[in-house]
Coordinates of C-alpha atoms and ligand atoms in Angstrom, one line a residue:
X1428 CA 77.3 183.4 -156.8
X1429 CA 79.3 180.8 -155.1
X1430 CA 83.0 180.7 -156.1
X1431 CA 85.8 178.7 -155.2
X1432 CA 87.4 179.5 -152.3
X1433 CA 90.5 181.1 -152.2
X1434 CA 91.9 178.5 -149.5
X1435 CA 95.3 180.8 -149.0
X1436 CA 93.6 183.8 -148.2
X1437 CA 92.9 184.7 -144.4
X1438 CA 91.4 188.1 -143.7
X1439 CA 92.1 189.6 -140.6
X1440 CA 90.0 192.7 -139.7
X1441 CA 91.1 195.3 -136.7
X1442 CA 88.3 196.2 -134.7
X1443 CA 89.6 197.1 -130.8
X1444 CA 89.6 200.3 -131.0
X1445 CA 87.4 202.5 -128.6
X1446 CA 86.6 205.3 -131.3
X1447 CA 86.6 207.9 -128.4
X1448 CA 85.4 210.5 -131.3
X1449 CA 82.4 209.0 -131.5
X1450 CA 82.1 210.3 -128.4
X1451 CA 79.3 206.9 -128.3
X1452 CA 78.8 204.3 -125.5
X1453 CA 78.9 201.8 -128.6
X1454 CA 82.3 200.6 -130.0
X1455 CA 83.1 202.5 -132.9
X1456 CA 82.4 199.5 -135.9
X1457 CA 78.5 199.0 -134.8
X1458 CA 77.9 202.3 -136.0
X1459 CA 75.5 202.2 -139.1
X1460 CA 76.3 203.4 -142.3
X1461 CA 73.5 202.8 -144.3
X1462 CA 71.7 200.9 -141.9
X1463 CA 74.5 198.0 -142.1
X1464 CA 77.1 198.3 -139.0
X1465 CA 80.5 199.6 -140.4
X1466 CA 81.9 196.4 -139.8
X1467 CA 79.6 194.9 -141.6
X1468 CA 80.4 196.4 -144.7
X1469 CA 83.9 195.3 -144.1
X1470 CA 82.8 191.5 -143.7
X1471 CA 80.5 191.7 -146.8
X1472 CA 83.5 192.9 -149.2
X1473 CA 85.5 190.7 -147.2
X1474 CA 83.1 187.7 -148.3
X1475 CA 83.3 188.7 -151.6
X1476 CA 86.8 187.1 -151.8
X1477 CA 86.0 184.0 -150.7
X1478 CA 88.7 183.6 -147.9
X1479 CA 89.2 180.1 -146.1
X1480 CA 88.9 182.1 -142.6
X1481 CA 87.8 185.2 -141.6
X1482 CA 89.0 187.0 -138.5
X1483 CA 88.1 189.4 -136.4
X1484 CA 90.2 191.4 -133.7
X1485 CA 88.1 192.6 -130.7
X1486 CA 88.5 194.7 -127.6
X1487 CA 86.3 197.8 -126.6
X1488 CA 82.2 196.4 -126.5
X1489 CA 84.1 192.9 -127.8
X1490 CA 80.7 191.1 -125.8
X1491 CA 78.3 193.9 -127.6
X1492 CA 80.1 193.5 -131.0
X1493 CA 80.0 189.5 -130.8
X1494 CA 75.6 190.4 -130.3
X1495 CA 75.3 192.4 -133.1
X1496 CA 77.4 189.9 -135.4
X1497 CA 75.9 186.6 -133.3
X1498 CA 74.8 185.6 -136.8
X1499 CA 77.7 185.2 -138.4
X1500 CA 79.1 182.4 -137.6
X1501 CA 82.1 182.4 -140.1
X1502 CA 83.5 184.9 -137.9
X1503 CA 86.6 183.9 -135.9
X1504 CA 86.5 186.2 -132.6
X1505 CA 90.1 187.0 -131.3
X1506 CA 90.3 189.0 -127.9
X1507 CA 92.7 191.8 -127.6
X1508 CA 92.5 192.7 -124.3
X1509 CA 94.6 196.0 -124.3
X1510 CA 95.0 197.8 -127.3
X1511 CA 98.7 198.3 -127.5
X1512 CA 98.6 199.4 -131.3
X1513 CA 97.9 197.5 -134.7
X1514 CA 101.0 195.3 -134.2
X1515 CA 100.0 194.3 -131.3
X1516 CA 96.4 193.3 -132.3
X1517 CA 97.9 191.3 -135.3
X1518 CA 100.0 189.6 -132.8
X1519 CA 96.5 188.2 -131.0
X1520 CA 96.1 186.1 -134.0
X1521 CA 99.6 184.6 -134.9
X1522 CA 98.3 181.2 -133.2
X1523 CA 95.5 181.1 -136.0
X1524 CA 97.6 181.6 -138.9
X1525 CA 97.7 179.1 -141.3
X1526 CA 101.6 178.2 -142.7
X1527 CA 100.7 179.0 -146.4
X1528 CA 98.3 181.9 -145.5
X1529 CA 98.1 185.4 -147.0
X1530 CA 96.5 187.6 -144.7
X1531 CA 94.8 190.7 -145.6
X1532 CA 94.7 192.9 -142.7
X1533 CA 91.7 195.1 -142.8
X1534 CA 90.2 197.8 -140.9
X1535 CA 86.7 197.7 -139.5
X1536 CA 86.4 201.5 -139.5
X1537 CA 87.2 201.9 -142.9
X1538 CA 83.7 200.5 -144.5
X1539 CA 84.1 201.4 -148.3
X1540 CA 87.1 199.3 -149.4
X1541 CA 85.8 197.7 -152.4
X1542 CA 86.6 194.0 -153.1
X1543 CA 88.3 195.2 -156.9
X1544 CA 90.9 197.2 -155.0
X1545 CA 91.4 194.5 -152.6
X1546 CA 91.5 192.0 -155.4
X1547 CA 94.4 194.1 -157.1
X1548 CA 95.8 193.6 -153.8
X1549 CA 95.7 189.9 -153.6
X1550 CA 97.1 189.4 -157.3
X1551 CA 100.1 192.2 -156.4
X1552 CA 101.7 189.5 -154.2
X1553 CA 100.4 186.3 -156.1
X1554 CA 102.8 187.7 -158.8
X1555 CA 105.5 188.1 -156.5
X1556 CA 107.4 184.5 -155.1
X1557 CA 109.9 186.6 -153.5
X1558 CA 107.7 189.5 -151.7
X1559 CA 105.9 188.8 -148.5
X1560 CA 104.0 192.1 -148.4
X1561 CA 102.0 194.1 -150.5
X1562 CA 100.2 197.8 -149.4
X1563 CA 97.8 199.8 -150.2
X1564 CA 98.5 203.7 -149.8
X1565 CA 96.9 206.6 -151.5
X1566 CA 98.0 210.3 -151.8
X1567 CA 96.2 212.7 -150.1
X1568 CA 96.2 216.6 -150.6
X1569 CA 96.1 216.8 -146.0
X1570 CA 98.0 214.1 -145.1
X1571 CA 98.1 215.1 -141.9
X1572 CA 97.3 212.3 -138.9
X1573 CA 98.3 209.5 -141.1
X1574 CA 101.7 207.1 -141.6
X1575 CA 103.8 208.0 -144.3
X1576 CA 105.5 206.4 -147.2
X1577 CA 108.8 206.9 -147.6
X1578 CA 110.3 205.7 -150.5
X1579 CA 114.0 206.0 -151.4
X1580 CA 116.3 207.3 -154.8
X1581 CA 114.8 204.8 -157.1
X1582 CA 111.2 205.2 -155.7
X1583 CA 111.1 202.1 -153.7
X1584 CA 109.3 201.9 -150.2
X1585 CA 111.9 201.9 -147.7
X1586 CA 109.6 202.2 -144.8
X1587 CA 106.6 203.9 -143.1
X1588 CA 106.9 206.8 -140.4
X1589 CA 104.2 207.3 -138.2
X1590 CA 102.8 210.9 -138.3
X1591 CA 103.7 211.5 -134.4
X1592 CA 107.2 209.9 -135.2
X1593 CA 107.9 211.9 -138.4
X1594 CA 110.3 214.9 -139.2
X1595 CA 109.3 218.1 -140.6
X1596 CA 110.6 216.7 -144.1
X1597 CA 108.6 213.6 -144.2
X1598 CA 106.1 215.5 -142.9
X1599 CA 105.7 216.7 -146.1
X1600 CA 104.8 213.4 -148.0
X1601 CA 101.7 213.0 -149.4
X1602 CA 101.7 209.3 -149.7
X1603 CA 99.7 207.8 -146.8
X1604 CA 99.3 204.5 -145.6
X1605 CA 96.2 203.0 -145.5
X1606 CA 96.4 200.3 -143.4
X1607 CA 95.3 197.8 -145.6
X1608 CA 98.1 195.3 -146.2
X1609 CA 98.5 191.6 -147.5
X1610 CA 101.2 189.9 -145.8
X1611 CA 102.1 186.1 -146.0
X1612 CA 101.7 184.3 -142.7
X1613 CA 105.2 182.9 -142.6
X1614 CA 106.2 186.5 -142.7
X1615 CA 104.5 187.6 -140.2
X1616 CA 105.7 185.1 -137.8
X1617 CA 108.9 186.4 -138.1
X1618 CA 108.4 190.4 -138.1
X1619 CA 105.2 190.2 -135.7
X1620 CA 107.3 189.3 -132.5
X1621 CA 110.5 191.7 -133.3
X1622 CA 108.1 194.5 -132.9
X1623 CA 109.1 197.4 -130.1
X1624 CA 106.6 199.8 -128.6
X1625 CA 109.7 202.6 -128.3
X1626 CA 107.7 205.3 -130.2
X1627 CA 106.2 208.0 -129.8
X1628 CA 102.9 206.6 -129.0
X1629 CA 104.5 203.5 -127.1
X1630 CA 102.7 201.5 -129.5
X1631 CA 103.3 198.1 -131.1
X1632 CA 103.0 199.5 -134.8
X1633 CA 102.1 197.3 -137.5
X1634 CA 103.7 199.6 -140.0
X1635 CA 107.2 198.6 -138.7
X1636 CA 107.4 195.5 -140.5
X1637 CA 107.7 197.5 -144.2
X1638 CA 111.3 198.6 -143.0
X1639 CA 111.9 195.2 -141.8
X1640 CA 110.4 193.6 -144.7
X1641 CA 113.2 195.7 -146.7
X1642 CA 115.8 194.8 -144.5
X1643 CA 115.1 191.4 -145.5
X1644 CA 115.7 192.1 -149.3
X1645 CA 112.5 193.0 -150.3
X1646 CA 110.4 194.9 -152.2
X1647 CA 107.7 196.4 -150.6
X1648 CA 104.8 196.5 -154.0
X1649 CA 102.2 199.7 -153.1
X1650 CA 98.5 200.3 -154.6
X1651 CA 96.5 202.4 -155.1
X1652 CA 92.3 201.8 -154.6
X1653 CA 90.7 202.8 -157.3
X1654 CA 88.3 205.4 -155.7
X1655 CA 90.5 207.7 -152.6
X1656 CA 87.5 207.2 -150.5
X1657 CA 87.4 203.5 -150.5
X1658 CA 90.2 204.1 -147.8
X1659 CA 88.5 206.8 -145.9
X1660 CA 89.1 205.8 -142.5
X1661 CA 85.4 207.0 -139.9
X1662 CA 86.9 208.6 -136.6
X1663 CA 83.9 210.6 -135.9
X1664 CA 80.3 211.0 -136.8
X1665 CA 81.3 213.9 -139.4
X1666 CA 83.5 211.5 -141.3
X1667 CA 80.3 208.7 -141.1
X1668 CA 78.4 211.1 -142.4
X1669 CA 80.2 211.8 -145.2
X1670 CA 80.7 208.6 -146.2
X1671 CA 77.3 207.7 -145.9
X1672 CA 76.4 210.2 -149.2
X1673 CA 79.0 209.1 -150.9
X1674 CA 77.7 205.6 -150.4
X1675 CA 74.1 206.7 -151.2
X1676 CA 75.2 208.4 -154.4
X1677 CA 76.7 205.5 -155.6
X1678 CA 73.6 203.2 -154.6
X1679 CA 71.4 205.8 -156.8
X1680 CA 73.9 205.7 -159.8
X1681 CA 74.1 202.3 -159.8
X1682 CA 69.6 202.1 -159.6
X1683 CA 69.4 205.0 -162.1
X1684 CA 72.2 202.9 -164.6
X1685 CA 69.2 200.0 -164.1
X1686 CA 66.5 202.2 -165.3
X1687 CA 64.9 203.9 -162.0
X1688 CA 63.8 207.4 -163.2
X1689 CA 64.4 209.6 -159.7
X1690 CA 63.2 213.0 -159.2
X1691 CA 67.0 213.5 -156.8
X1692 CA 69.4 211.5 -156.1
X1693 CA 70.8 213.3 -153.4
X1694 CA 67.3 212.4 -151.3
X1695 CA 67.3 209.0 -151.7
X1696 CA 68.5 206.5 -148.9
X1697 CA 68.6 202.5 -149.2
X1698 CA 69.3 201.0 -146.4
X1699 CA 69.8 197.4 -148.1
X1700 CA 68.5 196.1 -151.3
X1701 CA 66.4 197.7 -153.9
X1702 CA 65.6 195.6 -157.3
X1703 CA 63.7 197.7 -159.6
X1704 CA 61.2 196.8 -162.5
X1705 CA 61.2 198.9 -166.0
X1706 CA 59.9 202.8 -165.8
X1707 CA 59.4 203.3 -162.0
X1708 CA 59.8 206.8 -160.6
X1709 CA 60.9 207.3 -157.1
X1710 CA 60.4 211.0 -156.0
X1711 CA 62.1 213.1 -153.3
X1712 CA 62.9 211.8 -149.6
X1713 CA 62.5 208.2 -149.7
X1714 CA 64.2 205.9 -147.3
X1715 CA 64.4 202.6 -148.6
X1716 CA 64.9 199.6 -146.1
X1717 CA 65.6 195.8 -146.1
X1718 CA 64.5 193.7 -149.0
X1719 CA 62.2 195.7 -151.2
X1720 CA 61.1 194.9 -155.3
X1721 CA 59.7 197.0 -157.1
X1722 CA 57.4 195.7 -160.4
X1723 CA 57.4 198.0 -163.5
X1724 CA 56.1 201.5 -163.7
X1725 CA 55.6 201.6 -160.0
X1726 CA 55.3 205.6 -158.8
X1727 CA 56.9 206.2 -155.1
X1728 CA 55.9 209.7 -153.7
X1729 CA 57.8 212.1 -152.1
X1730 CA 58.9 211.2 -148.4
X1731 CA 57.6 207.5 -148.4
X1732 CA 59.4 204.9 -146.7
X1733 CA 59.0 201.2 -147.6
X1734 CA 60.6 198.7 -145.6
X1735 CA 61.0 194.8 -146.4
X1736 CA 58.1 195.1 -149.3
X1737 CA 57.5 194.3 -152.7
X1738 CA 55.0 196.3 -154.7
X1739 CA 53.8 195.6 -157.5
X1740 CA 53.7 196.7 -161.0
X1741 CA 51.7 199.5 -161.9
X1742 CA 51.3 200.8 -158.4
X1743 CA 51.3 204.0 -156.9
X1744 CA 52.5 204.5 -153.2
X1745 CA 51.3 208.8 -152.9
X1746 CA 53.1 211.2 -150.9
X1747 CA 54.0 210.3 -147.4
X1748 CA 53.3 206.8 -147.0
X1749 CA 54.8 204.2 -145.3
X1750 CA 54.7 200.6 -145.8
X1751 CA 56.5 197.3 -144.1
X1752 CA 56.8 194.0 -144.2
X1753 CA 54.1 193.6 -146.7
X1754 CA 52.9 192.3 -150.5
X1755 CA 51.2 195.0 -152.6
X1756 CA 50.2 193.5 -155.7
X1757 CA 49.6 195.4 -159.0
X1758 CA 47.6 198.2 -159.8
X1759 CA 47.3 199.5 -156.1
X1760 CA 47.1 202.9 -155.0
X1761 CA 48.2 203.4 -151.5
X1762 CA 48.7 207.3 -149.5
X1763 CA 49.1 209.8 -149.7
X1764 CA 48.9 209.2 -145.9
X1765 CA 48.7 205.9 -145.4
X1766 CA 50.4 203.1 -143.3
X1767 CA 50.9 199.9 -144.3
X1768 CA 52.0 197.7 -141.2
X1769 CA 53.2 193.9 -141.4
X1770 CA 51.8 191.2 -142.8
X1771 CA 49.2 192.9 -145.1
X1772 CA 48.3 191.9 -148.2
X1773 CA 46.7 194.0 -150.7
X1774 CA 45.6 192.6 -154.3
X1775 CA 45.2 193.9 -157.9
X1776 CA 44.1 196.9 -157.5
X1777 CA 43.0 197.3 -154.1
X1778 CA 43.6 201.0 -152.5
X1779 CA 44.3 202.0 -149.0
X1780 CA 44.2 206.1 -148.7
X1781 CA 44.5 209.2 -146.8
X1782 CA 45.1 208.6 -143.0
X1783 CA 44.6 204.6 -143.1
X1784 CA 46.2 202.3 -141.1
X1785 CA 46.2 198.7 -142.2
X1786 CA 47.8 195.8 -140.4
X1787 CA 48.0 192.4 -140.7
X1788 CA 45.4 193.1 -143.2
X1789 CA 44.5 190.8 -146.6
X1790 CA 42.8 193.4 -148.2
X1791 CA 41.0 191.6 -151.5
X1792 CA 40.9 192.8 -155.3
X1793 CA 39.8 196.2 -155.9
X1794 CA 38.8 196.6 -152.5
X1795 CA 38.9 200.3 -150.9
X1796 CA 39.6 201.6 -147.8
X1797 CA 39.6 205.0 -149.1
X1798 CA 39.8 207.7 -145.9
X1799 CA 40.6 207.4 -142.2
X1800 CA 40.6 203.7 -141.3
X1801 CA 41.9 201.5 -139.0
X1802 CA 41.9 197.8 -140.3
X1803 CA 44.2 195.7 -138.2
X1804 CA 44.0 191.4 -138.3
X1805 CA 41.3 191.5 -141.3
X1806 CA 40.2 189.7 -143.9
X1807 CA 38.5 191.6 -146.8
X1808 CA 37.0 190.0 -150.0
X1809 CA 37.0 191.3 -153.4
X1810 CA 35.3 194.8 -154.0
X1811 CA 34.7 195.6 -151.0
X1812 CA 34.2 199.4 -149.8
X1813 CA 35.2 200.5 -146.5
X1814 CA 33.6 203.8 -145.8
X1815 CA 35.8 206.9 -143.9
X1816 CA 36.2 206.4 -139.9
X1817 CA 35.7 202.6 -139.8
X1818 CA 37.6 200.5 -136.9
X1819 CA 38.2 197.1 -136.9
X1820 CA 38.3 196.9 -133.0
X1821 CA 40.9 193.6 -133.0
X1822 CA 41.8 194.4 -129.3
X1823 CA 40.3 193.2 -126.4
X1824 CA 42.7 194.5 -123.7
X1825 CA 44.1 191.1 -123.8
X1826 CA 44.0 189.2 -126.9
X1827 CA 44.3 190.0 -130.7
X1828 CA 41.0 189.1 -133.2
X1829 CA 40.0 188.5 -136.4
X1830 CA 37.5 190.5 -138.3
X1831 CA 36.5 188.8 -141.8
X1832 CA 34.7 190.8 -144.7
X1833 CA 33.1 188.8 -147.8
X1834 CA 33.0 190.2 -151.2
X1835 CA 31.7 193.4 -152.4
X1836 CA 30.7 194.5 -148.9
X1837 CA 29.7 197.4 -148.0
X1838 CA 30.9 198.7 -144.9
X1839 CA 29.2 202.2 -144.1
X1840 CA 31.3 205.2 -142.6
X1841 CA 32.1 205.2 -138.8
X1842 CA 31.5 202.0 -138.5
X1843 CA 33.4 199.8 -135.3
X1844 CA 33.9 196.0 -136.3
X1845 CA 33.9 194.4 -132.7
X1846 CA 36.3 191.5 -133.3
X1847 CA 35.7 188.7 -133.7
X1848 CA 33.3 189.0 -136.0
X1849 CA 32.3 188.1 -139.4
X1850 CA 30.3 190.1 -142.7
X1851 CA 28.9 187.8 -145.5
X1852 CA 28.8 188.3 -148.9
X1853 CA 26.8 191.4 -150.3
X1854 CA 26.1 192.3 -147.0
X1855 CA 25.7 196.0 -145.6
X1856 CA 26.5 197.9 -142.7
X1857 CA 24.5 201.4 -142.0
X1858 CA 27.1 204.0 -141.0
X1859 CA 27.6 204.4 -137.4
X1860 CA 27.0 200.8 -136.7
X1861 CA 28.6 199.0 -133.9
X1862 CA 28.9 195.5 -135.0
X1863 CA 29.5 192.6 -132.2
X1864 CA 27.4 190.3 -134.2
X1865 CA 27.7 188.3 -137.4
X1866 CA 25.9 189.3 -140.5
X1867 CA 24.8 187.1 -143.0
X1868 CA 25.0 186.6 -147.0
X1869 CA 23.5 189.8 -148.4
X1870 CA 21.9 191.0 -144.8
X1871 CA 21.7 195.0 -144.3
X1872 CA 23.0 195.6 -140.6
X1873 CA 22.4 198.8 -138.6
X1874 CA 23.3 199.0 -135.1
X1875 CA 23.0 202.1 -133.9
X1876 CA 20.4 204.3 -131.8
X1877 CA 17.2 205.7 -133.7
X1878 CA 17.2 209.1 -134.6
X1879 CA 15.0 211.0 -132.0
X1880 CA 13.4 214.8 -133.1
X1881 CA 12.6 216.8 -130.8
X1882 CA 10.3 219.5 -132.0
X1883 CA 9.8 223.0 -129.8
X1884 CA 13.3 222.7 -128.3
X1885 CA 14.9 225.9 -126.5
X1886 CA 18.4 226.3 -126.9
X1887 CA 19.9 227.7 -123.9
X1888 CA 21.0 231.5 -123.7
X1889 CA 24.0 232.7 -122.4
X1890 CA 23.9 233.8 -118.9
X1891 CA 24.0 237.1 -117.9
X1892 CA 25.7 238.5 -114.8
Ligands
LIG825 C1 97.0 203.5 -138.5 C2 98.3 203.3 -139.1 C3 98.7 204.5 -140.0 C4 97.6 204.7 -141.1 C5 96.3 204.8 -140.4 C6 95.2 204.8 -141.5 C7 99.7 202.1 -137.5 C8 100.7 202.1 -136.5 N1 99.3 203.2 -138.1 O1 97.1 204.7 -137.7 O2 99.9 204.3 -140.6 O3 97.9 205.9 -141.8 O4 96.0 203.7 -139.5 O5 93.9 205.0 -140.9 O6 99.2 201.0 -137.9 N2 93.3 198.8 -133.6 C9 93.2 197.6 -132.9 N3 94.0 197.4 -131.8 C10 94.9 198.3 -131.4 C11 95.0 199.5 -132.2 C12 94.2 199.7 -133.3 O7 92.4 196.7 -133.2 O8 95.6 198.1 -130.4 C13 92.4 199.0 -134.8 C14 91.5 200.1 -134.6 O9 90.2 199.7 -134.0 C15 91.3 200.6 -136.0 C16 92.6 200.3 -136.7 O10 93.2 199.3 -135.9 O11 90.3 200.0 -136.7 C17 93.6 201.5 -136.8 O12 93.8 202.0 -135.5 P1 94.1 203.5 -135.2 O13 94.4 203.7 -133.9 O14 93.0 204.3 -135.8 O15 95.4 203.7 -136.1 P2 96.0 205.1 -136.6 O16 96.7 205.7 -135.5 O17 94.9 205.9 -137.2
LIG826 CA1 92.5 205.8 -137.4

């Protein structure tokens, strides 16, 4: 999806602030809202509009947020040193304005704003050759804590009042700023620097250029975002938290509007991309990470958690399973139990089962590693069985090897593969072998100590005292 460029439009997104609620040594926007820092939520929907620039104002962790982004590298970084209020952050990025710009001025603690509202936004002052700013505000049932809209007789927007600044009457008003505002460049050169910190707060307030904006003859459009929460602003992990389900919710609409059938939405987290096949049911509790496909009719148990995968049609990942960075091709069955670590690769049919832990393993068609398994850096063929308690033994205290199974082995139970180390074709291992060497094309291997009887024994008696 690569549109054109929207070469007036320069977003400019707030992020000094320390977020003391947080009560967190991290800045406030690096805290993750479904597994994507705040900010980067912001930055997405940002994208979304296709801005020639992109800025963003830093202060508190500026070096730790500047990590975390590294890359990014549309972003323009702009220091603010001291935060002396919102003014005073858009001030730190006057220099970088360019003549014809619109600049939406963002928050990077308010993750939700969607790219429609904002859009509404741009075309509000795109109508306009007059008007210089455009905001959004929303009512609110508690305004309390927020700047308010005054309007005048005929319903204008004369100005906007800071909640610490405010009277008891406009106390009263339920129409909040949001802090989201367009304003054109030109504008702001003229308002930014007439700004005066004697307030309440002693802050430079960004909100002071609506009154000044009227004083110029203006008038001052408002919007409202199509969803209140969209503007939800995060101060402290409740308020995260919060807008975390609300997120989720919409994530599990939007899968169930696609055809996933799941058992409850409310107990279903994505933490990035999930594309979905026809008919797959996802059950209670699963956490969904990174990049992850699902084929058709794919069943996902209750509690799983699959991370970076795609699974294949006709699969069925069992209670409690967990599976990363791997392929799972079609017709697999996989838990209830079971771990799938990166880099394996299980074809058609192939199952993996209760308390087995695969990694880095290619596990071949309709192979089965049914119970209690450790397979890690191994190569199985087709139809192979793996009995219960076998071990691929890949470590050597020091380096990683390779263990590689033929087809339709059979690999008795208890069995330790010594790595490295390789089975032929049709071969098989007696259970309770400890294999260091190779075995051949359709050899039988047993490596274990004979069975000794020992008739006439005494068991021992208890002692008494
Ligand atoms: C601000 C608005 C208020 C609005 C509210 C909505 C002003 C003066 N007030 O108040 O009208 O209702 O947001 O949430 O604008 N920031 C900086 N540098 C600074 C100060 C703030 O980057 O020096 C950033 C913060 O990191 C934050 C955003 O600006 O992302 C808002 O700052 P905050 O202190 O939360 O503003 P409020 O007092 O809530
Ligand atoms: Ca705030």
């Amino acid at each position: 999806m690569s549109e054109m460029i929207n070469s007036k439009l320069h977003v400019v997104v707030l992020a000094a602030g320390k977020g003391t609620r947080m009560q967190s040594d991290k800045p406030k926007v690096i805290h993750k809202l479904a597994g994507e820092p705040m900010l980067g939520h912001v930055l997405k929907t940002a994208r979304e509009l296709n801005p020639v620039k992109l800025t963003v104002v830093c202060g508190h962790g500026a070096e730790e947020l500047k990590t975390v982004f590294s890359g990014s590298e549309d972003i323009h970084w702009v220091l603010q040193k001291e935060q002396l209020g919102t003014g005073h952050a858009v001030k730190q990025v006057l220099a970088d304005l360019g003549r014809e710009s619109n600049v939406l001025i963002l928050y990077g603690d308010v993750p939700l704003i969607s790219a429609y509202t904002l859009g509404n936004l741009v075309e509000v002052l795109d109508s306009s050759d007059r008007d210089e700013l455009a905001l959004l505000t929303v009512n609110l049932d508690d305004p309390k804590g927020y700047g308010r809209i005054v309007r005048g007789a005929t319903g204008s927007v004369l100005k906007i009042v800071e909640e610490k600044d405010a009277s008891e009457s406009i106390r009263q008003i339920k129409e909040v700023n949001t802090g989201i505002m367009l304003v054109k460049a030109e504008a702001l050169q003229r308002w930014i620097p007439k700004l005066t910190n004697s307030n309440q707060q002693n802050e430079f307030y960004l909100t002071d250029i609506v009154g000044m904006a009227v004083q110029d003859g203006q008038e001052v459009e408002a919007i409202q975002p199509s969803q209140a929460y969209e503007v939800d602003g995060v101060n402290n992990r409740i308020q995260l938290s919060r807008l975390e389900r609300i997120y989720q919710k919409n994530q599990a609409d939007q899968l169930m509007a696609k055809g996933l059938a799941m058992a409850d939405p409310s107990r279903f987290d994505l933490r990035g991309s999930l594309e979905v096949g026809k008919d797959c049911f996802v059950d209670i509790n699963a956490v969904v990470e990174g990049n992850v496909r699902l084929g058709d009719r794919v069943m996902v148990g209750p509690n799983c958690i699959i991370r970076n995968s795609e699974i294949g049609s006709d699969t069925r990942i069992e209670a409690n399973s967990i599976i990363e960075d791997s392929r799972i091709e079609t017709a697999c069955t996989i838990g209830p139990f079971a771990r799938v670590r990166p880099g394996s690769l299980l074809e058609q049919g192939a199952k993996v089962g209760n308390f087995v832990e695969i990694k880095k393993a290619h596990v071949g068609k309709n192979s089965k590693i049914n119970h209690l398994s450790y397979v890690g850096d191994a190569e199985l063929g087709e139809d192979v069985n793996v009995g219960a308690g076998t071990i691929t033994c890949n470590y050597d205290g020091v380096n990683k090897h390779k263990t590689q199974i033929g087809h339709r082995v059979f690999v008795g139970s208890n069995t330790a593969l010594v790595a490295p180390v390789s089975v032929g074709d049709d071969a098989t291992i007696g259970a309770g072998s400890v294999v260091t060497r190779e075995v051949g094309d359709g050899e039988l291997a047993v490596a274990r100590s004979k069975q000794r009887n020992i008739s006439g024994w005494d068991r021992p008696t208890k002692n008494k005292d």
